[in-house]
CSV table of C-alpha atoms and ligand atoms in Angstrom, one decimal:
chain,number,residue,atom,x,y,z
A,1,UNK,CA,34.4,-6.5,-85.1
A,2,UNK,CA,36.3,-3.3,-83.6
A,3,UNK,CA,39.5,-3.8,-81.1
A,4,UNK,CA,38.0,-1.9,-77.9
A,5,UNK,CA,40.4,1.2,-76.6
A,6,UNK,CA,40.6,4.2,-74.6
A,7,UNK,CA,39.6,6.5,-77.6
A,8,UNK,CA,36.3,5.0,-78.2
A,9,UNK,CA,33.5,7.0,-77.8
A,10,UNK,CA,31.9,6.5,-74.4
A,11,UNK,CA,28.7,5.9,-75.0
A,12,UNK,CA,30.1,2.5,-77.2
A,13,UNK,CA,32.3,1.6,-74.6
A,14,UNK,CA,29.5,1.5,-72.2
A,15,UNK,CA,26.8,-0.4,-74.3
A,16,UNK,CA,29.5,-3.2,-75.1
A,17,UNK,CA,30.3,-3.2,-71.4
A,18,UNK,CA,26.2,-3.5,-70.6
A,19,UNK,CA,25.9,-6.3,-73.3
A,20,UNK,CA,28.9,-8.4,-72.0
A,21,UNK,CA,30.0,-7.5,-68.7
A,22,UNK,CA,28.5,-8.8,-65.6
A,23,UNK,CA,30.1,-6.8,-62.9
A,24,UNK,CA,30.4,-7.9,-59.0
A,25,UNK,CA,27.7,-6.0,-56.7
A,26,UNK,CA,25.9,-4.0,-59.5
A,27,UNK,CA,22.4,-4.1,-60.3
A,28,UNK,CA,23.3,-4.8,-63.7
A,29,UNK,CA,20.1,-4.0,-65.4
A,30,UNK,CA,21.1,-0.5,-64.6
A,31,UNK,CA,24.1,-0.8,-66.8
A,32,UNK,CA,22.2,-0.5,-70.3
A,33,UNK,CA,20.3,2.5,-68.9
A,34,UNK,CA,22.8,4.6,-67.0
A,35,UNK,CA,26.2,3.2,-68.4
A,36,UNK,CA,29.0,2.5,-66.2
A,37,UNK,CA,31.8,5.6,-65.3
A,38,UNK,CA,34.7,4.1,-67.8
A,39,UNK,CA,38.1,4.8,-65.8
A,40,UNK,CA,41.0,5.1,-68.5
A,41,UNK,CA,44.0,5.7,-66.4
A,42,UNK,CA,45.1,7.0,-62.9
A,43,UNK,CA,48.1,8.9,-60.9
A,44,UNK,CA,48.4,9.7,-57.6
A,45,UNK,CA,45.1,10.0,-55.8
A,46,UNK,CA,43.3,10.8,-59.1
A,47,UNK,CA,41.6,8.8,-61.9
A,48,UNK,CA,40.9,10.1,-65.0
A,49,UNK,CA,37.7,8.9,-67.0
A,50,UNK,CA,37.0,8.4,-70.9
A,51,UNK,CA,35.4,11.9,-71.0
A,52,UNK,CA,38.7,13.4,-69.4
A,53,UNK,CA,37.3,14.1,-65.7
A,54,UNK,CA,39.6,14.1,-62.9
A,55,UNK,CA,38.3,12.2,-60.1
A,56,UNK,CA,39.4,12.3,-56.6
A,57,UNK,CA,39.5,8.8,-55.2
A,58,UNK,CA,38.7,8.8,-51.6
A,59,UNK,CA,38.3,4.8,-51.5
A,60,UNK,CA,41.5,3.7,-53.0
A,61,UNK,CA,39.8,1.6,-55.4
A,62,UNK,CA,38.3,-0.8,-53.0
A,63,UNK,CA,40.3,0.1,-50.1
A,64,UNK,CA,43.7,-1.0,-51.6
A,65,UNK,CA,45.6,1.5,-53.5
A,66,UNK,CA,47.5,2.5,-50.4
A,67,UNK,CA,50.6,4.0,-52.0
A,68,UNK,CA,48.7,5.5,-55.3
A,69,UNK,CA,48.2,5.1,-58.7
A,70,UNK,CA,51.3,4.9,-61.3
A,71,UNK,CA,54.2,3.7,-59.2
A,72,UNK,CA,56.6,2.9,-62.4
A,73,UNK,CA,58.5,1.0,-59.5
A,74,UNK,CA,56.0,-1.5,-59.3
A,75,UNK,CA,55.1,-1.9,-63.3
A,76,UNK,CA,58.9,-2.4,-63.5
A,77,UNK,CA,59.2,-5.0,-61.0
A,78,UNK,CA,56.3,-6.9,-62.5
A,79,UNK,CA,57.8,-6.6,-65.9
A,80,UNK,CA,61.0,-8.0,-65.1
A,81,UNK,CA,59.8,-10.8,-62.9
A,82,UNK,CA,57.5,-11.7,-65.8
A,83,UNK,CA,60.3,-12.1,-68.1
A,84,UNK,CA,62.5,-14.0,-65.8
A,85,UNK,CA,59.6,-16.3,-64.0
A,86,UNK,CA,56.1,-15.1,-65.2
A,87,UNK,CA,54.6,-18.9,-63.0
A,88,UNK,CA,55.8,-21.2,-61.2
A,89,UNK,CA,53.9,-23.0,-58.4
A,90,UNK,CA,54.6,-23.7,-54.8
A,91,UNK,CA,52.9,-27.0,-54.6
A,92,UNK,CA,54.7,-30.4,-54.3
A,93,UNK,CA,58.2,-29.3,-52.4
A,94,UNK,CA,58.8,-26.4,-55.1
A,95,UNK,CA,59.1,-22.7,-54.2
A,96,UNK,CA,60.8,-19.3,-56.1
A,97,UNK,CA,62.5,-16.2,-54.6
A,98,UNK,CA,59.7,-13.6,-54.9
A,99,UNK,CA,57.3,-16.0,-52.2
A,100,UNK,CA,60.2,-16.8,-50.1
A,101,UNK,CA,61.3,-13.1,-49.7
A,102,UNK,CA,57.8,-12.0,-49.2
A,103,UNK,CA,57.0,-14.7,-46.9
A,104,UNK,CA,60.2,-13.5,-44.7
A,105,UNK,CA,59.3,-9.9,-45.1
A,106,UNK,CA,55.7,-10.3,-43.9
A,107,UNK,CA,57.2,-12.4,-40.8
A,108,UNK,CA,59.1,-9.5,-39.9
A,109,UNK,CA,56.5,-6.9,-40.4
A,110,UNK,CA,53.5,-8.8,-38.9
A,111,UNK,CA,53.0,-8.5,-35.1
A,112,UNK,CA,54.0,-11.1,-32.5
A,113,UNK,CA,54.7,-15.0,-33.9
A,114,UNK,CA,53.3,-14.5,-37.3
A,115,UNK,CA,55.9,-16.1,-38.9
A,116,UNK,CA,54.4,-18.2,-41.0
A,117,UNK,CA,52.6,-17.4,-44.4
A,118,UNK,CA,50.0,-19.4,-46.8
A,119,UNK,CA,49.2,-17.5,-50.0
A,120,UNK,CA,46.2,-16.8,-51.8
A,121,UNK,CA,44.9,-14.6,-54.4
A,122,UNK,CA,42.7,-12.4,-52.4
A,123,UNK,CA,41.2,-12.0,-49.1
A,124,UNK,CA,38.2,-14.1,-49.8
A,125,UNK,CA,40.4,-17.2,-50.6
A,126,UNK,CA,42.5,-16.5,-47.7
A,127,UNK,CA,39.4,-16.6,-45.4
A,128,UNK,CA,38.4,-19.8,-47.1
A,129,UNK,CA,42.1,-21.2,-46.3
A,130,UNK,CA,41.4,-19.8,-42.8
A,131,UNK,CA,38.3,-22.1,-42.0
A,132,UNK,CA,39.9,-25.2,-43.1
A,133,UNK,CA,43.4,-24.4,-41.3
A,134,UNK,CA,41.7,-23.8,-37.9
A,135,UNK,CA,39.5,-26.9,-38.1
A,136,UNK,CA,42.4,-29.1,-39.2
A,137,UNK,CA,44.5,-27.5,-36.3
A,138,UNK,CA,41.8,-28.8,-33.7
A,139,UNK,CA,41.6,-32.0,-35.6
A,140,UNK,CA,45.5,-32.4,-35.4
A,141,UNK,CA,45.2,-31.3,-31.8
A,142,UNK,CA,42.8,-34.5,-31.2
A,143,UNK,CA,39.7,-32.3,-30.8
A,144,UNK,CA,37.4,-33.2,-33.8
A,145,UNK,CA,34.7,-31.5,-32.6
A,146,UNK,CA,36.0,-27.8,-32.4
A,147,UNK,CA,34.8,-26.9,-35.8
A,148,UNK,CA,32.4,-24.0,-35.1
A,149,UNK,CA,33.7,-20.2,-36.2
A,150,UNK,CA,31.9,-17.6,-34.7
A,151,UNK,CA,31.8,-14.4,-36.7
A,152,UNK,CA,29.5,-11.3,-36.4
A,153,UNK,CA,26.6,-10.1,-38.1
A,154,UNK,CA,27.5,-7.5,-40.5
A,155,UNK,CA,31.2,-8.2,-41.1
A,156,UNK,CA,32.5,-9.0,-44.5
A,157,UNK,CA,34.6,-11.4,-45.0
A,158,UNK,CA,34.5,-12.1,-48.8
A,159,UNK,CA,32.2,-13.8,-51.6
A,160,UNK,CA,33.2,-17.2,-51.8
A,161,UNK,CA,30.6,-19.6,-50.3
A,162,UNK,CA,33.2,-19.8,-47.6
A,163,UNK,CA,34.4,-16.4,-46.6
A,164,UNK,CA,30.5,-15.3,-47.5
A,165,UNK,CA,29.4,-17.5,-44.7
A,166,UNK,CA,32.2,-16.3,-42.5
A,167,UNK,CA,30.5,-12.7,-43.3
A,168,UNK,CA,27.3,-11.7,-42.1
A,169,UNK,CA,25.6,-9.7,-44.4
A,170,UNK,CA,22.1,-11.1,-44.8
A,171,UNK,CA,21.7,-9.9,-48.2
A,172,UNK,CA,24.4,-12.2,-49.6
A,173,UNK,CA,23.1,-14.9,-47.1
A,174,UNK,CA,19.9,-14.6,-48.9
A,175,UNK,CA,21.5,-15.2,-52.1
A,176,UNK,CA,22.8,-18.6,-52.4
A,177,UNK,CA,22.9,-21.0,-49.8
A,178,UNK,CA,24.9,-19.1,-46.9
A,179,UNK,CA,25.8,-19.7,-43.9
A,180,UNK,CA,27.6,-23.2,-44.8
A,181,UNK,CA,27.4,-25.3,-41.3
A,182,UNK,CA,28.8,-24.6,-38.4
A,183,UNK,CA,29.2,-20.8,-38.5
A,184,UNK,CA,27.5,-18.6,-36.2
A,185,UNK,CA,27.0,-15.1,-35.9
A,186,UNK,CA,26.5,-12.8,-33.0
A,187,UNK,CA,26.0,-9.0,-32.8
A,188,UNK,CA,28.6,-6.3,-34.0
A,189,UNK,CA,29.5,-3.3,-31.5
A,190,UNK,CA,27.5,-0.8,-33.6
A,191,UNK,CA,26.6,2.0,-30.8
A,192,UNK,CA,25.5,4.3,-32.9
A,193,UNK,CA,22.6,2.8,-34.6
A,194,UNK,CA,22.3,-0.6,-31.9
A,195,UNK,CA,23.6,1.0,-28.6
A,196,UNK,CA,19.9,2.2,-27.4
A,197,UNK,CA,20.3,4.1,-24.1
A,198,UNK,CA,23.6,2.3,-23.2
A,199,UNK,CA,27.0,4.2,-23.0
A,200,UNK,CA,29.3,3.2,-25.8
A,201,UNK,CA,31.6,1.5,-23.4
A,202,UNK,CA,29.0,-0.4,-21.8
A,203,UNK,CA,27.5,-1.6,-25.1
A,204,UNK,CA,31.2,-2.5,-26.3
A,205,UNK,CA,31.4,-4.9,-23.3
A,206,UNK,CA,27.7,-6.2,-23.9
A,207,UNK,CA,28.5,-7.0,-27.2
A,208,UNK,CA,31.8,-8.7,-26.8
A,209,UNK,CA,30.2,-10.8,-23.7
A,210,UNK,CA,28.0,-12.1,-26.6
A,211,UNK,CA,30.9,-14.0,-27.7
A,212,UNK,CA,31.3,-15.7,-24.3
A,213,UNK,CA,27.6,-16.5,-24.2
A,214,UNK,CA,27.7,-18.0,-27.5
A,215,UNK,CA,31.0,-20.3,-26.6
A,216,UNK,CA,29.0,-21.5,-23.3
A,217,UNK,CA,25.6,-22.4,-25.1
A,218,UNK,CA,27.6,-24.6,-28.0
A,219,UNK,CA,30.2,-25.7,-25.5
A,220,UNK,CA,33.9,-24.7,-25.6
A,221,UNK,CA,34.6,-27.8,-26.7
A,222,UNK,CA,33.0,-27.1,-30.3
A,223,UNK,CA,34.5,-23.6,-31.1
A,224,UNK,CA,37.5,-23.3,-33.2
A,225,UNK,CA,37.8,-19.7,-33.7
A,226,UNK,CA,36.7,-16.3,-33.6
A,227,UNK,CA,37.1,-14.2,-36.7
A,228,UNK,CA,36.8,-10.5,-36.7
A,229,UNK,CA,37.5,-7.5,-38.6
A,230,UNK,CA,39.2,-4.8,-36.0
A,231,UNK,CA,37.2,-2.4,-37.6
A,232,UNK,CA,34.6,-3.3,-39.8
A,233,UNK,CA,35.1,-1.9,-43.0
A,234,UNK,CA,32.4,-3.0,-45.6
A,235,UNK,CA,29.8,-3.0,-42.9
A,236,UNK,CA,30.2,0.7,-42.6
A,237,UNK,CA,33.5,1.8,-40.7
A,238,UNK,CA,31.9,0.6,-37.4
A,239,UNK,CA,34.8,1.8,-35.1
A,240,UNK,CA,34.3,-0.4,-31.7
A,241,UNK,CA,34.0,1.3,-28.2
A,242,UNK,CA,37.4,1.1,-26.5
A,243,UNK,CA,36.0,-1.3,-24.4
A,244,UNK,CA,35.5,-4.0,-26.8
A,245,UNK,CA,38.6,-5.5,-28.0
A,246,UNK,CA,40.1,-5.9,-24.5
A,247,UNK,CA,37.0,-8.1,-23.4
A,248,UNK,CA,37.3,-10.2,-26.6
A,249,UNK,CA,41.1,-10.8,-26.0
A,250,UNK,CA,40.1,-12.1,-22.6
A,251,UNK,CA,37.6,-14.5,-23.9
A,252,UNK,CA,39.1,-16.1,-26.6
A,253,UNK,CA,42.3,-16.7,-24.1
A,254,UNK,CA,40.0,-17.9,-21.4
A,255,UNK,CA,38.0,-20.2,-23.6
A,256,UNK,CA,40.9,-21.5,-25.7
A,257,UNK,CA,39.7,-20.6,-28.9
A,258,UNK,CA,41.5,-19.3,-31.9
A,259,UNK,CA,41.3,-15.7,-32.7
A,260,UNK,CA,41.5,-14.8,-36.4
A,261,UNK,CA,41.9,-11.2,-36.9
A,262,UNK,CA,40.8,-10.3,-40.7
A,263,UNK,CA,43.1,-7.5,-41.6
A,264,UNK,CA,42.2,-7.2,-45.3
A,265,UNK,CA,41.4,-3.3,-44.8
A,266,UNK,CA,42.8,-2.4,-41.7
A,267,UNK,CA,46.7,-4.0,-42.9
A,268,UNK,CA,49.6,-1.9,-44.0
A,269,UNK,CA,49.1,1.3,-42.6
A,270,UNK,CA,45.5,2.1,-42.8
A,271,UNK,CA,44.6,2.8,-38.8
A,272,UNK,CA,48.0,4.8,-38.6
A,273,UNK,CA,49.8,1.3,-37.5
A,274,UNK,CA,51.3,-1.5,-39.7
A,275,UNK,CA,48.2,-3.6,-38.8
A,276,UNK,CA,45.0,-2.8,-36.8
A,277,UNK,CA,46.1,-5.6,-34.5
A,278,UNK,CA,48.6,-3.3,-33.3
A,279,UNK,CA,46.2,-0.4,-33.0
A,280,UNK,CA,43.9,-2.6,-30.6
A,281,UNK,CA,46.9,-4.0,-29.1
A,282,UNK,CA,45.6,-7.8,-30.0
A,283,UNK,CA,47.7,-10.5,-30.8
A,284,UNK,CA,45.9,-12.9,-33.2
A,285,UNK,CA,46.5,-16.6,-34.2
A,286,UNK,CA,46.0,-15.9,-37.6
A,287,UNK,CA,46.0,-12.7,-39.7
A,288,UNK,CA,43.9,-12.4,-43.0
A,289,UNK,CA,45.7,-9.8,-45.4
A,290,UNK,CA,45.6,-8.8,-48.9
A,291,UNK,CA,44.4,-5.6,-50.8
A,292,UNK,CA,47.3,-3.0,-49.2
A,293,UNK,CA,49.8,-5.8,-49.5
A,294,UNK,CA,50.6,-5.0,-53.1
A,295,UNK,CA,48.5,-1.7,-52.9
A,296,UNK,CA,46.0,-3.4,-55.7
A,297,UNK,CA,48.6,-3.8,-58.0
A,298,UNK,CA,48.4,-7.4,-58.3
A,299,UNK,CA,46.1,-9.9,-56.9
A,300,UNK,CA,47.3,-11.7,-53.8
A,301,UNK,CA,46.3,-12.2,-50.3
A,302,UNK,CA,47.7,-14.4,-47.3
A,303,UNK,CA,46.9,-16.1,-44.1
A,304,UNK,CA,49.6,-15.3,-41.6
A,305,UNK,CA,50.0,-18.0,-39.0
A,306,UNK,CA,51.3,-17.9,-35.6
A,307,UNK,CA,54.3,-20.6,-34.3
A,308,UNK,CA,51.4,-22.4,-32.4
A,309,UNK,CA,48.8,-23.0,-35.1
A,310,UNK,CA,51.8,-23.5,-37.9
A,311,UNK,CA,53.6,-26.1,-35.8
A,312,UNK,CA,50.5,-28.3,-35.7
A,313,UNK,CA,49.3,-27.8,-39.5
A,314,UNK,CA,53.1,-28.2,-40.6
A,315,UNK,CA,53.2,-31.5,-38.7
A,316,UNK,CA,51.5,-33.5,-42.1
A,317,UNK,CA,50.3,-32.5,-45.2
A,318,UNK,CA,47.5,-29.7,-45.3
A,319,UNK,CA,45.6,-30.8,-48.5
A,320,UNK,CA,44.8,-27.4,-49.4
A,321,UNK,CA,46.5,-24.4,-52.1
A,322,UNK,CA,45.5,-22.3,-55.0
A,323,UNK,CA,47.1,-22.2,-58.4
A,324,UNK,CA,48.2,-18.9,-57.6
A,325,UNK,CA,49.4,-19.1,-54.0
A,326,UNK,CA,52.5,-17.3,-54.1
A,327,UNK,CA,52.3,-15.9,-57.6
A,328,UNK,CA,55.8,-14.9,-58.5
A,329,UNK,CA,54.9,-11.6,-60.1
A,330,UNK,CA,52.7,-10.6,-57.4
A,331,UNK,CA,54.4,-11.6,-54.6
A,332,UNK,CA,57.1,-9.4,-56.2
A,333,UNK,CA,54.7,-6.6,-56.8
A,334,UNK,CA,54.0,-6.6,-53.3
A,335,UNK,CA,57.3,-7.0,-51.9
A,336,UNK,CA,58.3,-3.7,-53.5
A,337,UNK,CA,55.2,-1.9,-52.5
A,338,UNK,CA,56.3,-2.9,-49.0
A,339,UNK,CA,59.6,-1.6,-49.7
A,340,UNK,CA,58.3,1.6,-51.0
A,341,UNK,CA,56.4,2.0,-48.1
A,342,UNK,CA,58.8,1.7,-45.7
A,343,UNK,CA,61.2,3.7,-47.7
A,344,UNK,CA,58.9,6.6,-48.0
A,345,UNK,CA,57.9,6.4,-44.4
A,346,UNK,CA,53.9,5.8,-45.2
A,347,UNK,CA,52.7,4.8,-42.0
A,348,UNK,CA,54.5,7.7,-40.4
A,349,UNK,CA,52.7,10.0,-42.5
A,350,UNK,CA,49.4,8.6,-42.0
A,351,UNK,CA,50.2,9.0,-38.4
A,352,UNK,CA,51.5,12.3,-38.0
A,353,UNK,CA,50.1,14.0,-41.1
A,354,UNK,CA,47.3,12.7,-43.2
A,355,UNK,CA,45.3,11.4,-40.8
A,356,UNK,CA,45.1,14.1,-38.4
A,357,UNK,CA,44.4,16.2,-41.1
A,358,UNK,CA,41.7,14.1,-42.2
A,359,UNK,CA,40.2,14.2,-38.9
A,360,UNK,CA,39.8,17.8,-38.2
A,361,UNK,CA,38.2,18.2,-41.8
A,362,UNK,CA,36.1,15.0,-41.7
A,363,UNK,CA,34.9,15.9,-38.0
A,364,UNK,CA,33.6,19.1,-39.1
A,365,UNK,CA,31.4,17.7,-41.6
A,366,UNK,CA,29.5,17.4,-38.1
A,367,UNK,CA,28.3,20.6,-38.6
A,368,UNK,CA,26.2,19.8,-41.6
A,369,UNK,CA,22.4,19.6,-40.9
A,370,UNK,CA,21.9,15.9,-42.0
A,371,UNK,CA,25.3,14.5,-40.3
A,372,UNK,CA,24.6,12.3,-37.2
A,373,UNK,CA,28.1,11.4,-36.2
A,374,UNK,CA,31.6,11.5,-37.6
A,375,UNK,CA,34.0,8.6,-36.8
A,376,UNK,CA,37.6,7.8,-37.9
A,377,UNK,CA,40.6,5.8,-37.2
A,378,UNK,CA,43.5,6.5,-39.3
A,379,UNK,CA,42.5,6.7,-42.9
A,380,UNK,CA,39.2,5.1,-42.6
A,381,UNK,CA,36.2,7.4,-41.8
A,382,UNK,CA,32.4,7.3,-41.9
A,383,UNK,CA,29.4,9.1,-41.1
A,384,UNK,CA,25.8,8.5,-40.7
A,385,UNK,CA,23.3,10.6,-42.5
A,386,UNK,CA,20.0,11.4,-40.4
A,387,UNK,CA,17.4,13.6,-40.7
A,388,UNK,CA,17.3,14.2,-37.0
A,389,UNK,CA,20.7,14.9,-35.3
A,390,UNK,CA,19.0,14.2,-31.9
A,391,UNK,CA,18.6,11.0,-32.3
A,392,UNK,CA,20.8,8.0,-33.8
A,393,UNK,CA,18.5,7.0,-36.2
A,394,UNK,CA,19.4,6.7,-40.5
A,395,UNK,CA,17.0,8.8,-42.4
A,396,UNK,CA,13.3,6.7,-42.7
A,397,UNK,CA,12.9,3.9,-45.2
A,398,UNK,CA,13.9,3.2,-48.1
A,399,UNK,CA,16.9,2.5,-46.2
A,400,UNK,CA,20.1,3.8,-48.2
A,401,UNK,CA,18.1,6.0,-50.5
A,402,UNK,CA,19.8,9.0,-49.4
A,403,UNK,CA,23.4,7.2,-49.1
A,404,UNK,CA,22.6,6.4,-52.3
A,405,UNK,CA,21.7,9.8,-53.7
A,406,UNK,CA,24.6,11.7,-51.6
A,407,UNK,CA,27.0,9.2,-53.5
A,408,UNK,CA,25.6,10.0,-57.0
A,409,UNK,CA,26.0,13.6,-56.2
A,410,UNK,CA,29.6,13.1,-54.8
A,411,UNK,CA,30.1,10.9,-58.3
A,412,UNK,CA,28.7,14.1,-60.2
A,413,UNK,CA,31.3,16.1,-58.1
A,414,UNK,CA,34.2,13.9,-59.2
A,415,UNK,CA,34.7,12.4,-55.6
A,416,UNK,CA,34.2,8.8,-55.1
A,417,UNK,CA,32.7,7.8,-51.7
A,418,UNK,CA,30.9,5.0,-50.9
A,419,UNK,CA,27.7,4.4,-49.0
A,420,UNK,CA,26.3,1.7,-46.8
A,421,UNK,CA,23.0,2.1,-46.5
A,422,UNK,CA,22.7,5.7,-45.1
A,423,UNK,CA,26.4,5.9,-44.1
A,424,UNK,CA,29.0,7.5,-46.2
A,425,UNK,CA,32.7,5.9,-46.3
A,426,UNK,CA,36.1,7.3,-47.4
A,427,UNK,CA,39.3,5.2,-47.1
A,428,UNK,CA,41.5,7.3,-49.2
A,429,UNK,CA,45.1,6.4,-50.7
A,430,UNK,CA,47.3,6.7,-47.6
A,431,UNK,CA,49.7,8.9,-49.7
A,432,UNK,CA,47.0,11.6,-49.8
A,433,UNK,CA,48.3,15.3,-49.0
A,434,UNK,CA,46.6,17.9,-47.4
A,435,UNK,CA,45.8,19.9,-50.4
A,436,UNK,CA,43.6,16.6,-51.5
A,437,UNK,CA,42.1,16.2,-48.2
A,438,UNK,CA,40.9,19.9,-48.8
A,439,UNK,CA,39.5,19.0,-52.3
A,440,UNK,CA,37.9,16.0,-50.7
A,441,UNK,CA,36.2,18.1,-48.1
A,442,UNK,CA,35.0,20.8,-50.3
A,443,UNK,CA,33.7,18.1,-52.6
A,444,UNK,CA,31.9,16.2,-49.7
A,445,UNK,CA,30.4,19.5,-48.4
A,446,UNK,CA,29.3,20.2,-52.1
A,447,UNK,CA,27.4,16.8,-52.5
A,448,UNK,CA,26.0,16.7,-49.4
A,449,UNK,CA,24.0,20.2,-49.9
A,450,UNK,CA,23.0,18.8,-53.1
A,451,UNK,CA,21.8,15.7,-52.1
A,452,UNK,CA,18.8,17.5,-49.9
B,1,PLP,N1,37.8,-9.3,-45.7
B,1,PLP,C1,37.6,-7.8,-45.7
B,1,PLP,C2,37.7,-7.3,-44.3
B,1,PLP,C3,37.5,-7.1,-46.8
B,1,PLP,O1,37.3,-6.2,-46.9
B,1,PLP,C4,37.6,-8.1,-48.2
B,1,PLP,C5,37.2,-7.1,-49.3
B,1,PLP,O2,36.7,-6.2,-49.4
B,1,PLP,C6,37.7,-9.3,-48.0
B,1,PLP,C7,37.9,-10.2,-46.8
B,1,PLP,C8,37.5,-10.0,-49.2
B,1,PLP,O3,38.8,-9.8,-50.3
B,1,PLP,P1,38.7,-9.9,-51.8
B,1,PLP,O4,37.8,-9.3,-52.6
B,1,PLP,O5,40.1,-9.9,-52.2
B,1,PLP,O6,38.7,-11.6,-51.8
């Protein structure tokens, strides 16, 4: 059998890939016919493929490579940690320095009293932790019926059975017995498609009040928590109207239910603040983080837990944990990533330079005849494709075909953009410079022109 290397012909790599590798969220039958693009290396904001093409990654991988590719410091820290202590667990009264140091750093960075950290290998696992933690919290508080978690349609919270149930992706639920019991979904604050004749602000209030109506329908004594992404990412970068979060905050406080902010995408500078909760001035009881925590250099996620919740959970043994909770190499890499973010003032760069420039360019895409709206917060942006700008509607069925075609044109033009139905999305590395944003814009315009 041949050794597989970067130097093999692309077609050969693609054939072996199609024969043996089942890809996530991919129509795997297409792999044999089309072949996956083989990425061989990356530096800064640019990927290189097996044909030597230079591709601008406007998705930061999967919304995660916040500090950009090819940072030697992270490779060196990982190698050093692997030599010193490649693995040890944090179960049964053991700990190690990378987990201690990262937990302390996260407690310092996170807003308010999120002073306690439960590690996981990624966002899905962290949200599974959250399901168990909030139910355990209310059990310990003497309220064992308070187990229902309210989430939102079209939310994404991960792909395990628990986190996929928290998510509100109908297509996922249809494939595998989700949602699990005691998870219910309310409407999302997606004004452009669902707001009808209402103003964005009235619509935002209306959608927030669905939470109150659901709590009243179920009974306050049954509802444990509400979970939401400050800005829905995978659902299409749905930026809520300004009225939404203040009302959600009021409702959670009024009904004594815990608020879980899923900041797997919005954490670590993406919104121009360290966390989306700061952007919206919310103080969650639990925050989910992953992705940008290590800029994707190592798989790691965490639940950041408030004093109030941790005090109750820590009063006994929480029968929960992952082999890789606080993995020393992943923790050391994450810590170095955060050090670099602080040293290079990456959050300031987003807020004062990259995001305002991206916003200017992004909004000018609204001049295109097939772009219905452009929205952006920090370095996460989306646009709606439509055949008729005068009505807020996507292209006619089959839904998503125009988005898919636009994404394919971007791919051909060496720009990674994602589509969700007929919405196009970018979430570039936070270190993007103005010249990269110019390239992003030029390739986006060309791709939009070619798609129709
Ligand atoms: N939560 C949100 C908001 C996400 O966007 C994601 C992944 O995209 C997850 C959770 C799941 O994280 P992971 O893929 O690391 O399990």
